[in-house]
Rosetta silent file (secondary structure, phi, psi, omega in degrees, C-alpha in Angstrom):
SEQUENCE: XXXXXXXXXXXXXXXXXXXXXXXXXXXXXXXXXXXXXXXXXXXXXXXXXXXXXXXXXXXXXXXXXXXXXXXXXXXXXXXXXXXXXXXXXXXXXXXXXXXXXXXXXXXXXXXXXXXXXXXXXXXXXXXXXXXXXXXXXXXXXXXXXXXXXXXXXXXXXXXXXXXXXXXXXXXXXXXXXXXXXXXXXXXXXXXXXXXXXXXXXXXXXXXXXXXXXXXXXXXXXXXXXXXXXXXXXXXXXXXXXXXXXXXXXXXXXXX
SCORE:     score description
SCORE:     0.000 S_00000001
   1 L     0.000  127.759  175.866   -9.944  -17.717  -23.206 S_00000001
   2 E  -110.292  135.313  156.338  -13.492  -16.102  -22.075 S_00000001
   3 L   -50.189  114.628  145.865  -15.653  -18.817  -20.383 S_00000001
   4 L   -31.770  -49.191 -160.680  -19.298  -18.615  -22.242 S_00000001
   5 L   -68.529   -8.499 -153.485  -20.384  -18.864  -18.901 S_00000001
   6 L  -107.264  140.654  173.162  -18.464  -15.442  -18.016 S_00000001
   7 E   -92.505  100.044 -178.608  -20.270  -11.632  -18.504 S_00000001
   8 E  -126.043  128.789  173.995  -17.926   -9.801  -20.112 S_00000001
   9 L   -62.033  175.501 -175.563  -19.520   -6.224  -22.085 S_00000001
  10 L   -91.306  -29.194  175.713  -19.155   -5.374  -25.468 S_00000001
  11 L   -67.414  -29.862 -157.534  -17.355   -2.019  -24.286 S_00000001
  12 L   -64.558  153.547  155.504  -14.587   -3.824  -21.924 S_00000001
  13 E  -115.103  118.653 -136.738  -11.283   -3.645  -23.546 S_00000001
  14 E  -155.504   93.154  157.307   -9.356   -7.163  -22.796 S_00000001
  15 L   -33.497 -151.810 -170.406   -5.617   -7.550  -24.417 S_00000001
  16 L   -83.754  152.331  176.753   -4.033  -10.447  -24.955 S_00000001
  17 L    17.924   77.682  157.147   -4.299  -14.362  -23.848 S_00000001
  18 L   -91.452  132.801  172.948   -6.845  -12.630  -21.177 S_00000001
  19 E  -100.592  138.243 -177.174   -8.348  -15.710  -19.477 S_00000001
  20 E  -135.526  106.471  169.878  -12.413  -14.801  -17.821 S_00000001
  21 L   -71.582 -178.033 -169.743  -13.485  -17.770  -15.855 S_00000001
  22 L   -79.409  159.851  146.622  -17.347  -19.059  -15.681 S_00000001
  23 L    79.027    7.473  179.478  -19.604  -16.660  -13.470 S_00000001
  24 L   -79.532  150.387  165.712  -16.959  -13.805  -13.675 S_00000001
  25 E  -120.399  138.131  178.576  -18.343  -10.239  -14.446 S_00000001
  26 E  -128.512  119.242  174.293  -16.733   -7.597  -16.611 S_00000001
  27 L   -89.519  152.344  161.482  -18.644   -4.287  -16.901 S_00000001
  28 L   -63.524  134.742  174.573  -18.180   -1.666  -19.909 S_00000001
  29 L    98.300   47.617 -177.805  -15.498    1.076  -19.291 S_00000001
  30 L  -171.140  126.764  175.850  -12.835   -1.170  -18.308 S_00000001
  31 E   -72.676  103.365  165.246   -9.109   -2.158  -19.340 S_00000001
  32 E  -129.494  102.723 -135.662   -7.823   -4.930  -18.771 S_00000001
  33 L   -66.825 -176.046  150.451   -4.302   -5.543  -20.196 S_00000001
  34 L   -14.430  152.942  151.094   -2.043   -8.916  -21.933 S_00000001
  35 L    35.785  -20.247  163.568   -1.813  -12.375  -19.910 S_00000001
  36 L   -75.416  175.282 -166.188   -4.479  -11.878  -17.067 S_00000001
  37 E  -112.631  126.175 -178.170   -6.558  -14.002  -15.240 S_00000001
  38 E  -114.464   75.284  122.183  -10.368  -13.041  -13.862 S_00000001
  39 L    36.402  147.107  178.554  -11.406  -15.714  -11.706 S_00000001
  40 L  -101.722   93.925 -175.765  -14.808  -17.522  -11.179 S_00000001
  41 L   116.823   -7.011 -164.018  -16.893  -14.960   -9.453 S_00000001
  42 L   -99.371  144.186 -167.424  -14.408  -12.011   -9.379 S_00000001
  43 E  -123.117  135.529  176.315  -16.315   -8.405  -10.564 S_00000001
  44 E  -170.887  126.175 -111.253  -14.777   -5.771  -12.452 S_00000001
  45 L  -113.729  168.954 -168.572  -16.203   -2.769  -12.210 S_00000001
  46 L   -87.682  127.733 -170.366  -16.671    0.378  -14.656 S_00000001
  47 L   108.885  -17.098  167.062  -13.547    2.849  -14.415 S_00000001
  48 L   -83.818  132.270  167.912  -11.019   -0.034  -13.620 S_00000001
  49 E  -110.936  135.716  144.001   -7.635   -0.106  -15.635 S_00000001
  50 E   -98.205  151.031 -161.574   -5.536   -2.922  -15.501 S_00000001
  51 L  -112.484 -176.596 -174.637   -1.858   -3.657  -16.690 S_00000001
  52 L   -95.630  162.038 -179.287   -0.594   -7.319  -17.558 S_00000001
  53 L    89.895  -35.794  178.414    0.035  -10.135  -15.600 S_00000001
  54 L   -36.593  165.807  167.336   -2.553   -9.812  -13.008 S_00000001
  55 E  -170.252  130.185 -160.148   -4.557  -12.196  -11.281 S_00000001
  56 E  -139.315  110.419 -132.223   -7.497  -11.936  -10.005 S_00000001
  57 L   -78.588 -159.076 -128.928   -9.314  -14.704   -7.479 S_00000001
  58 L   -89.997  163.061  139.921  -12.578  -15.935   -6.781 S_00000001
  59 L    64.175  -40.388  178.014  -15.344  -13.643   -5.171 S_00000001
  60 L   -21.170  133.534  173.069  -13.092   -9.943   -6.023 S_00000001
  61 E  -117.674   89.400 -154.226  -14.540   -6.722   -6.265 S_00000001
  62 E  -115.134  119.162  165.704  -12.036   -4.353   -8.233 S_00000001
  63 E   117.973  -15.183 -154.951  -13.883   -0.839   -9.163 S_00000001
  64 E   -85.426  174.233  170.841  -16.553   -0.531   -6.970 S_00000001
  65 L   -46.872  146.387  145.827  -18.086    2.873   -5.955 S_00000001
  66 L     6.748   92.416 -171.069  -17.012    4.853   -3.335 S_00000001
  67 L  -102.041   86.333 -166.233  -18.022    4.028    0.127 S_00000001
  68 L  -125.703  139.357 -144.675  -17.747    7.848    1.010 S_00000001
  69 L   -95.152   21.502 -165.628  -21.039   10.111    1.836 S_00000001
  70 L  -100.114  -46.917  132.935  -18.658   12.799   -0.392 S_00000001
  71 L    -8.717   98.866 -176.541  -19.715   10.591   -3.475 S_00000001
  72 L  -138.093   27.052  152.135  -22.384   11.789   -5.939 S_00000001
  73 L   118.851   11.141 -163.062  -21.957    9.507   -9.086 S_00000001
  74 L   -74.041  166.196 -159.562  -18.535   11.070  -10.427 S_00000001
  75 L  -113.193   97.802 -170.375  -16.526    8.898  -13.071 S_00000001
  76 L  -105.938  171.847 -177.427  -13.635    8.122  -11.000 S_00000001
  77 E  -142.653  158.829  158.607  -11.077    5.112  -11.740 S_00000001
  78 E  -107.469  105.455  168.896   -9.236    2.324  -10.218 S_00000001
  79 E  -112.830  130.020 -158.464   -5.791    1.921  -11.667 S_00000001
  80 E  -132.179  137.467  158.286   -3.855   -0.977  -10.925 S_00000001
  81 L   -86.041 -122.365  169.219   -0.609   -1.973  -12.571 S_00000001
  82 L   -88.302  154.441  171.186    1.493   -5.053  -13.417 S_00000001
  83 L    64.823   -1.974 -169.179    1.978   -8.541  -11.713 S_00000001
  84 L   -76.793 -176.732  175.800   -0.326   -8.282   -8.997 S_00000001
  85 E  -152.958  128.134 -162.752   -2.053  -11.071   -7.359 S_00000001
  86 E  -138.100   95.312 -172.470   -5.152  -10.214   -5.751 S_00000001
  87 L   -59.372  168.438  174.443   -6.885  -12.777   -3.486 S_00000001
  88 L   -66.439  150.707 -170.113  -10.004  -13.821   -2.805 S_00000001
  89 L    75.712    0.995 -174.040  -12.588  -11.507   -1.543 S_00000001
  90 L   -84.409  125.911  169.143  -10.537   -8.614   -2.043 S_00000001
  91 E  -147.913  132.401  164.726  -12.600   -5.123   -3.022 S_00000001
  92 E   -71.796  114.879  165.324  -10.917   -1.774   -4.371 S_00000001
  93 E   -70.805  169.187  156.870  -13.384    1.389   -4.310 S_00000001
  94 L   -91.358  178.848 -174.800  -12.530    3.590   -7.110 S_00000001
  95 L   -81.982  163.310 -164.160  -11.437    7.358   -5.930 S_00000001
  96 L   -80.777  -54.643  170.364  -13.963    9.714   -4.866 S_00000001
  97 L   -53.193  169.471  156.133  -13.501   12.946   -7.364 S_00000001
  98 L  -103.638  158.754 -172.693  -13.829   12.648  -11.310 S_00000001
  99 L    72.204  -24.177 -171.062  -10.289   12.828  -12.422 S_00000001
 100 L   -98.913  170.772 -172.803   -8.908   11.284   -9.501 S_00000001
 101 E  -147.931  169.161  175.593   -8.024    7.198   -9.000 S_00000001
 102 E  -108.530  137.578 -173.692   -7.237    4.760   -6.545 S_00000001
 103 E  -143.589  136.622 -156.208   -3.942    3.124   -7.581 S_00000001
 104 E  -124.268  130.793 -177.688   -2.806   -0.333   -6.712 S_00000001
 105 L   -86.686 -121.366 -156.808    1.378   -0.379   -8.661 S_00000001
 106 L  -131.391  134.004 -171.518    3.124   -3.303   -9.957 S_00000001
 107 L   121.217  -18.873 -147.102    4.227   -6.405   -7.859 S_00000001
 108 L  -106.146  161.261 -165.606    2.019   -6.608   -4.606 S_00000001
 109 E  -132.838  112.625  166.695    0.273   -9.315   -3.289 S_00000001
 110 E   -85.623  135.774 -143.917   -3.197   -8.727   -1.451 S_00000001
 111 L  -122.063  172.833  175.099   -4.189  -11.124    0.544 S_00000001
 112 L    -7.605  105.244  155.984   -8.124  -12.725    1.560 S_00000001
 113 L    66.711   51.755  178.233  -10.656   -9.926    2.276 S_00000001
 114 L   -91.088  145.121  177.777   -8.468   -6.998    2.002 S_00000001
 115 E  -131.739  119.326  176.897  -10.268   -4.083    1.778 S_00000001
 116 E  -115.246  162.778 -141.690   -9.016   -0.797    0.173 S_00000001
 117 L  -123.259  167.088 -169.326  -11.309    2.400    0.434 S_00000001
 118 L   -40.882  126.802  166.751  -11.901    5.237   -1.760 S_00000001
 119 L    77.202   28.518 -167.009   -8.600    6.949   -2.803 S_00000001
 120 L   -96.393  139.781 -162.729   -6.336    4.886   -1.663 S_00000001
 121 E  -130.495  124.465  168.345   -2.282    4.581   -3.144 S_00000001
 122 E  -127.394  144.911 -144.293   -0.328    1.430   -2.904 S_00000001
 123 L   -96.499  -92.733  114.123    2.971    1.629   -4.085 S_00000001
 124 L   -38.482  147.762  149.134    5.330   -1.688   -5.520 S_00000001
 125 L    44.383   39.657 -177.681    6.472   -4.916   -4.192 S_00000001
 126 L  -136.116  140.280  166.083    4.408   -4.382   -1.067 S_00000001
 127 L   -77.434  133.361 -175.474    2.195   -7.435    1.156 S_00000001
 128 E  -113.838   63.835  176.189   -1.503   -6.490    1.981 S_00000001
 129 L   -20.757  156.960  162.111   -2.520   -9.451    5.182 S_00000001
 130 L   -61.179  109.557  166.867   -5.555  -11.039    5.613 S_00000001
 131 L    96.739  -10.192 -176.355   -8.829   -8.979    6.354 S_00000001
 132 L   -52.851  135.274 -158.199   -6.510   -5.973    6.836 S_00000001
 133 E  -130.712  138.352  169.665   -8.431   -2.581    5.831 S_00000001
 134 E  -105.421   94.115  179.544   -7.562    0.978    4.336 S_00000001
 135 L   -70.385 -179.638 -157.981   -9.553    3.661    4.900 S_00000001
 136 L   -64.524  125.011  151.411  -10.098    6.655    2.481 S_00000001
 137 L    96.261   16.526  165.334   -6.860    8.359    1.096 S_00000001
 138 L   -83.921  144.999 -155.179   -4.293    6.379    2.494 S_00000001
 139 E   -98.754   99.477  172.064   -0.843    5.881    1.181 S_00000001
 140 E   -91.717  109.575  170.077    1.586    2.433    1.212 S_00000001
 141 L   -72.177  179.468 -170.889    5.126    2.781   -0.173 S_00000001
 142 L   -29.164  154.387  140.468    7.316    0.846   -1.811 S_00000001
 143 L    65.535    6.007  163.362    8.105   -2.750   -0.252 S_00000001
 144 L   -81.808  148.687  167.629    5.810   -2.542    2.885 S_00000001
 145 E  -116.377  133.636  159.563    4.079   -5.503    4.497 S_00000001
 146 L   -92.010   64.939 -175.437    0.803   -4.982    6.345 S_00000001
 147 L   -56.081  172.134 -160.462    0.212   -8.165    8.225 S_00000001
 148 L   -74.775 -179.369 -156.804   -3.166   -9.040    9.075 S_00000001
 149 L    36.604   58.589  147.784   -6.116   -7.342   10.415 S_00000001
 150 L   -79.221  142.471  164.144   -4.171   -3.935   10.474 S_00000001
 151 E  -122.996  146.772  168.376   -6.471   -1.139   10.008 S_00000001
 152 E  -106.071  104.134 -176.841   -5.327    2.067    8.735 S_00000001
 153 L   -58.335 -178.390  173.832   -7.499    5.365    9.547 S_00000001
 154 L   -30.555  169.752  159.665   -7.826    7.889    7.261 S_00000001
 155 L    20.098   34.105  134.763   -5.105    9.570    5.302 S_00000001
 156 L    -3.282  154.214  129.658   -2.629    7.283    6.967 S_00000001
 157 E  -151.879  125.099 -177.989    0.619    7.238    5.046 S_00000001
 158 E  -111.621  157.127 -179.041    2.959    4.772    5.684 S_00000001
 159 L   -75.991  166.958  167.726    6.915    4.559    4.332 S_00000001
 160 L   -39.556  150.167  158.994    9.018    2.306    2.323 S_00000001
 161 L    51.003   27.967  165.779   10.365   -1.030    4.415 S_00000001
 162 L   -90.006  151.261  153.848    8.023   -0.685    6.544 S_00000001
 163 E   -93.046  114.866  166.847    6.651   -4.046    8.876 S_00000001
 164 E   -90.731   74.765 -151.533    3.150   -3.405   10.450 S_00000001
 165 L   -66.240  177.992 -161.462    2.850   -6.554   12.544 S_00000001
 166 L   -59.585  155.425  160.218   -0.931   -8.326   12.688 S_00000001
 167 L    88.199  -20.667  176.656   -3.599   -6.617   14.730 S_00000001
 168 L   -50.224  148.570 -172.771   -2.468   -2.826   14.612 S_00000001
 169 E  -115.439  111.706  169.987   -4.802    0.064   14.550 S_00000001
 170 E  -125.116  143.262 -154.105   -2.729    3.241   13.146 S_00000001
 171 L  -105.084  -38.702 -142.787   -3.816    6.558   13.327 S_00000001
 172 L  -138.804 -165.067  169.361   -1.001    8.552   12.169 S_00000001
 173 E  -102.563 -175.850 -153.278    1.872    8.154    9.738 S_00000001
 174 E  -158.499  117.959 -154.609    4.131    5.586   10.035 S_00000001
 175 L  -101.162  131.666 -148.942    7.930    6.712    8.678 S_00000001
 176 L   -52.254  134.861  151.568   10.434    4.475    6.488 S_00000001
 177 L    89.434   17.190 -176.423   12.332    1.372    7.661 S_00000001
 178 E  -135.420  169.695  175.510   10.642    0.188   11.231 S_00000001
 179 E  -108.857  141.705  132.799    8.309   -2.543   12.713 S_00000001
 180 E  -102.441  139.939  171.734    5.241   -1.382   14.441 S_00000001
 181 L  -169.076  170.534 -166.187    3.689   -3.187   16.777 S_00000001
 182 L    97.171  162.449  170.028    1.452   -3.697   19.635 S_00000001
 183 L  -127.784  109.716   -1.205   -2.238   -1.677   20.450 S_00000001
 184 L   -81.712  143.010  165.109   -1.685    0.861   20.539 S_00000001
 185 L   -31.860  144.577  169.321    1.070    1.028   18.061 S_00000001
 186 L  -162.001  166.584  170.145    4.063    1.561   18.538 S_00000001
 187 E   -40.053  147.342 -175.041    7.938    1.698   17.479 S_00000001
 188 E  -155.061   19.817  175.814    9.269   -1.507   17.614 S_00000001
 189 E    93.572 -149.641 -179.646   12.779   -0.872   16.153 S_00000001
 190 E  -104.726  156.207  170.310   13.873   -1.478   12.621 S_00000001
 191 L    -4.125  -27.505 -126.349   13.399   -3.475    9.485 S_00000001
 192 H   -37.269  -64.277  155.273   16.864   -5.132    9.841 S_00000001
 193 H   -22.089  -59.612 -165.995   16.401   -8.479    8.049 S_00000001
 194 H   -72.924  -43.365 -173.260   14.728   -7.393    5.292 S_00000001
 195 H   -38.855  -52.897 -165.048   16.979   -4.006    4.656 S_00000001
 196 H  -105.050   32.694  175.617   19.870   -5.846    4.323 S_00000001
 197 H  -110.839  -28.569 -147.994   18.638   -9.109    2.765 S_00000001
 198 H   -99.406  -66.161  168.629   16.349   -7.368    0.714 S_00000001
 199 H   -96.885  -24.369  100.558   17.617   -3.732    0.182 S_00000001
 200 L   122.957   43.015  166.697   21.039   -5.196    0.742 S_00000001
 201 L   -45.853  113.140  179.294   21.501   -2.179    3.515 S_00000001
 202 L   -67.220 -167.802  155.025   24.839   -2.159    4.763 S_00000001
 203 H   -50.257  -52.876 -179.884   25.831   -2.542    8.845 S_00000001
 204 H   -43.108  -94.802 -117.116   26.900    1.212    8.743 S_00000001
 205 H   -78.030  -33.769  175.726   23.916    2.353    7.148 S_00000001
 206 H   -79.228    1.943  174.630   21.894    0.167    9.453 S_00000001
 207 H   -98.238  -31.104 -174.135   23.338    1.810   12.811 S_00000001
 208 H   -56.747  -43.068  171.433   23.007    4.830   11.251 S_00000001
 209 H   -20.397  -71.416 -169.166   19.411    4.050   10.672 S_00000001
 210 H   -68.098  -53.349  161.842   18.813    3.021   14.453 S_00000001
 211 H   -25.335  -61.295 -173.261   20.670    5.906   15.618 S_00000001
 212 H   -73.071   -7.543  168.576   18.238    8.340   13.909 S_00000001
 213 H   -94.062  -89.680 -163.156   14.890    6.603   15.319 S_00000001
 214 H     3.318  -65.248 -171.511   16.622    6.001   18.414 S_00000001
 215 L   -62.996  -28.334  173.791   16.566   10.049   18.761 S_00000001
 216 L   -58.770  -68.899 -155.310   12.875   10.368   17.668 S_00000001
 217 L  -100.371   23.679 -166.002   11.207    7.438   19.728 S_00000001
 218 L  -147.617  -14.530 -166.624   13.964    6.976   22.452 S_00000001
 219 L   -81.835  -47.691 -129.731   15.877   10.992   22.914 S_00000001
 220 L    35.784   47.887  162.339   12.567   12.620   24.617 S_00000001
 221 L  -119.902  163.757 -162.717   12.554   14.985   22.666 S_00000001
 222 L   -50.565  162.823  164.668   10.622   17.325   20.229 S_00000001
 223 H   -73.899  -37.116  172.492   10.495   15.884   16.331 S_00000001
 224 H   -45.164  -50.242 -166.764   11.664   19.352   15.483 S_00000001
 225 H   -78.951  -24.375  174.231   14.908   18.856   18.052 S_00000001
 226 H   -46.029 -102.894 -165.003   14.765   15.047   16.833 S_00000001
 227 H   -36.914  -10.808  172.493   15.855   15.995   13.127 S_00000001
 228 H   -66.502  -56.641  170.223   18.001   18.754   14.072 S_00000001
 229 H   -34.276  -45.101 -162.071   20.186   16.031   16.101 S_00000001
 230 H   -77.052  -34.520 -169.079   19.817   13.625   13.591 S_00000001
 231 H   -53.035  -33.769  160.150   20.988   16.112   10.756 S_00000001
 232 H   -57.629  -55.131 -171.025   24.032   16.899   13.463 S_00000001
 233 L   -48.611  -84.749 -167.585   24.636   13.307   14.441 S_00000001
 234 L   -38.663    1.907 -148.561   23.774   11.158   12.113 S_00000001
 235 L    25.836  134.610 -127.723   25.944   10.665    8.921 S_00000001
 236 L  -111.010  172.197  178.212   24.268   11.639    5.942 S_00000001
 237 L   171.038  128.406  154.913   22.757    8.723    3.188 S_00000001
 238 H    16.562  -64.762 -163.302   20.064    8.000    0.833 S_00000001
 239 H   -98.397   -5.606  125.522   17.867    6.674    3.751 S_00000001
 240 H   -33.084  -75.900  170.660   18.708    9.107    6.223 S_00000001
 241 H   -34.457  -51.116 -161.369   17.733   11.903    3.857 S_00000001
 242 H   -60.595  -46.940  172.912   14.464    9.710    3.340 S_00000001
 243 H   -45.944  -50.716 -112.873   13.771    9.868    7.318 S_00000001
 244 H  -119.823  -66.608  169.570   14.477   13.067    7.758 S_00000001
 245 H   -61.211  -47.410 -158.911   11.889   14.199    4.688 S_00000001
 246 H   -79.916  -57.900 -175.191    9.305   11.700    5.280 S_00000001
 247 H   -87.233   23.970  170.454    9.190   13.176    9.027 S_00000001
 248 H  -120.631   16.571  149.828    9.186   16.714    8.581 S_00000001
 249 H   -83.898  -27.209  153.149    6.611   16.404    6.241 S_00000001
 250 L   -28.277   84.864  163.958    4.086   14.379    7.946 S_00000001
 251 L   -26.428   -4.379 -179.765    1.178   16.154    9.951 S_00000001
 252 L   164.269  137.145  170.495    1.989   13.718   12.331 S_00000001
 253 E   -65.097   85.045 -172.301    3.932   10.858   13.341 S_00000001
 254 L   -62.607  127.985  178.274    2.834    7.233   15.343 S_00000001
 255 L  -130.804    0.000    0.000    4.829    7.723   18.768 S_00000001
């Protein structure tokens, strides 16, 4: 159902049982798949694609430009996938480049006056807190929670299973399967509830886990002599491998 009351262009493309509440705006050049919901007041913006299932509250801003001084009018997009639910006040830039997007996947729940910045990739099944903010080019994997007011600097990229507790500022990347916490951030062990409630991680796999941080944030040693140990040490598994790649790839590390 589109609300009279609702702006929706003659260009948008709008699937099935879409619902458009009064006072919403829909610009031309924009997808929006099966079974969602626009909100009273929620903006959607030219270059945003949407999948089905969304929903998307009151006051949103999905699409808008860039706010990056890099930006000169290029026809960049915001692609978002399935299921999400995207609270009020929340606004998505689109990516900075033509050809490139900002990509929100399928599952995650953003929460009141999250703000994600030009170029930004978040990946499944992952919590966005209240007022928390994403600067330009930053990355969220699978199944992360950001609790609120975290800010993320620039090109940030945080891992899978990760917990970011409320208030954090991080600078750096932030590597699969731990809590951060504190200002400045810092290790704060691991996941453990959710891995194995969640992820259904066994005990083994979870000492193994702890072992292999243990030697990063706890050994005093280099990250080079870190992963050599752990590659000695450690027993080898799926999320071991994952550590081990996610931190020798990283320009850098929150320690």
């Amino acid at each position: 159902m589109i609300s009279p009351l609702a702006f929706v262009d003659s260009a948008a493309k709008l699937g099935k049982n879409v619902t458009v509440q009064p006072f919403a705006y829909i610009e031309g050049d924009v997808e929006v798949g099966d079974d969602c919901i626009i909100m009273s007041g929620a903006r959607i913006l030219a270059g945003t694609r949407m999948g089905q299932g969304n929903k998307v509250h009151h006051g949103a801003v999905l699409g808008t430009t860039p706010q990056d001084f890099h930006y000169t009018g290029e026809k960049s997009l915001l692609i978002i996938g399935d299921r999400n639910d995207i609270r009020e006040n929340v606004v998505v830039s689109r990516a900075t480049h033509e050809g490139d997007a900002t990509r929100i996947g399928n599952d995650n729940y953003l929460m009141d006056g999250v703000h994600l910045c030009h170029d930004v990739q978040i990946g499944n099944h992952c919590v966005i807190g209240l007022k928390t903010i994403l600067a330009g080019d930053c990355r969220v994997n699978d199944y992360t929670i950001l609790s609120s007011n975290v800010i993320l600097q620039q090109k940030c990229n945080i891992g899978s299973w990760v917990l970011i507790q409320s208030g954090c500022r991080i600078a750096k990347d932030v590597p699969p399967y731990i809590i951060m916490n504190g200002n400045p951030a810092e290790y704060h062990g691991i996941n453990a509830i959710v891995l194995q409630h969640k992820h259904q991680v066994s005990e083994r796999i979870l000492r193994h886990i702890v072992n292999a941080y243990r030697l990063i944030y706890q050994g005093n040693f280099s990250i080079h002599d870190a992963l050599q140990k752990i590659e000695d040490q450690v027993p080898m598994s799926d999320e071991i491998h994952n550590i081990i790649n996610f931190v020798r790839d990283s320009k850098g590390i929150v320690r």
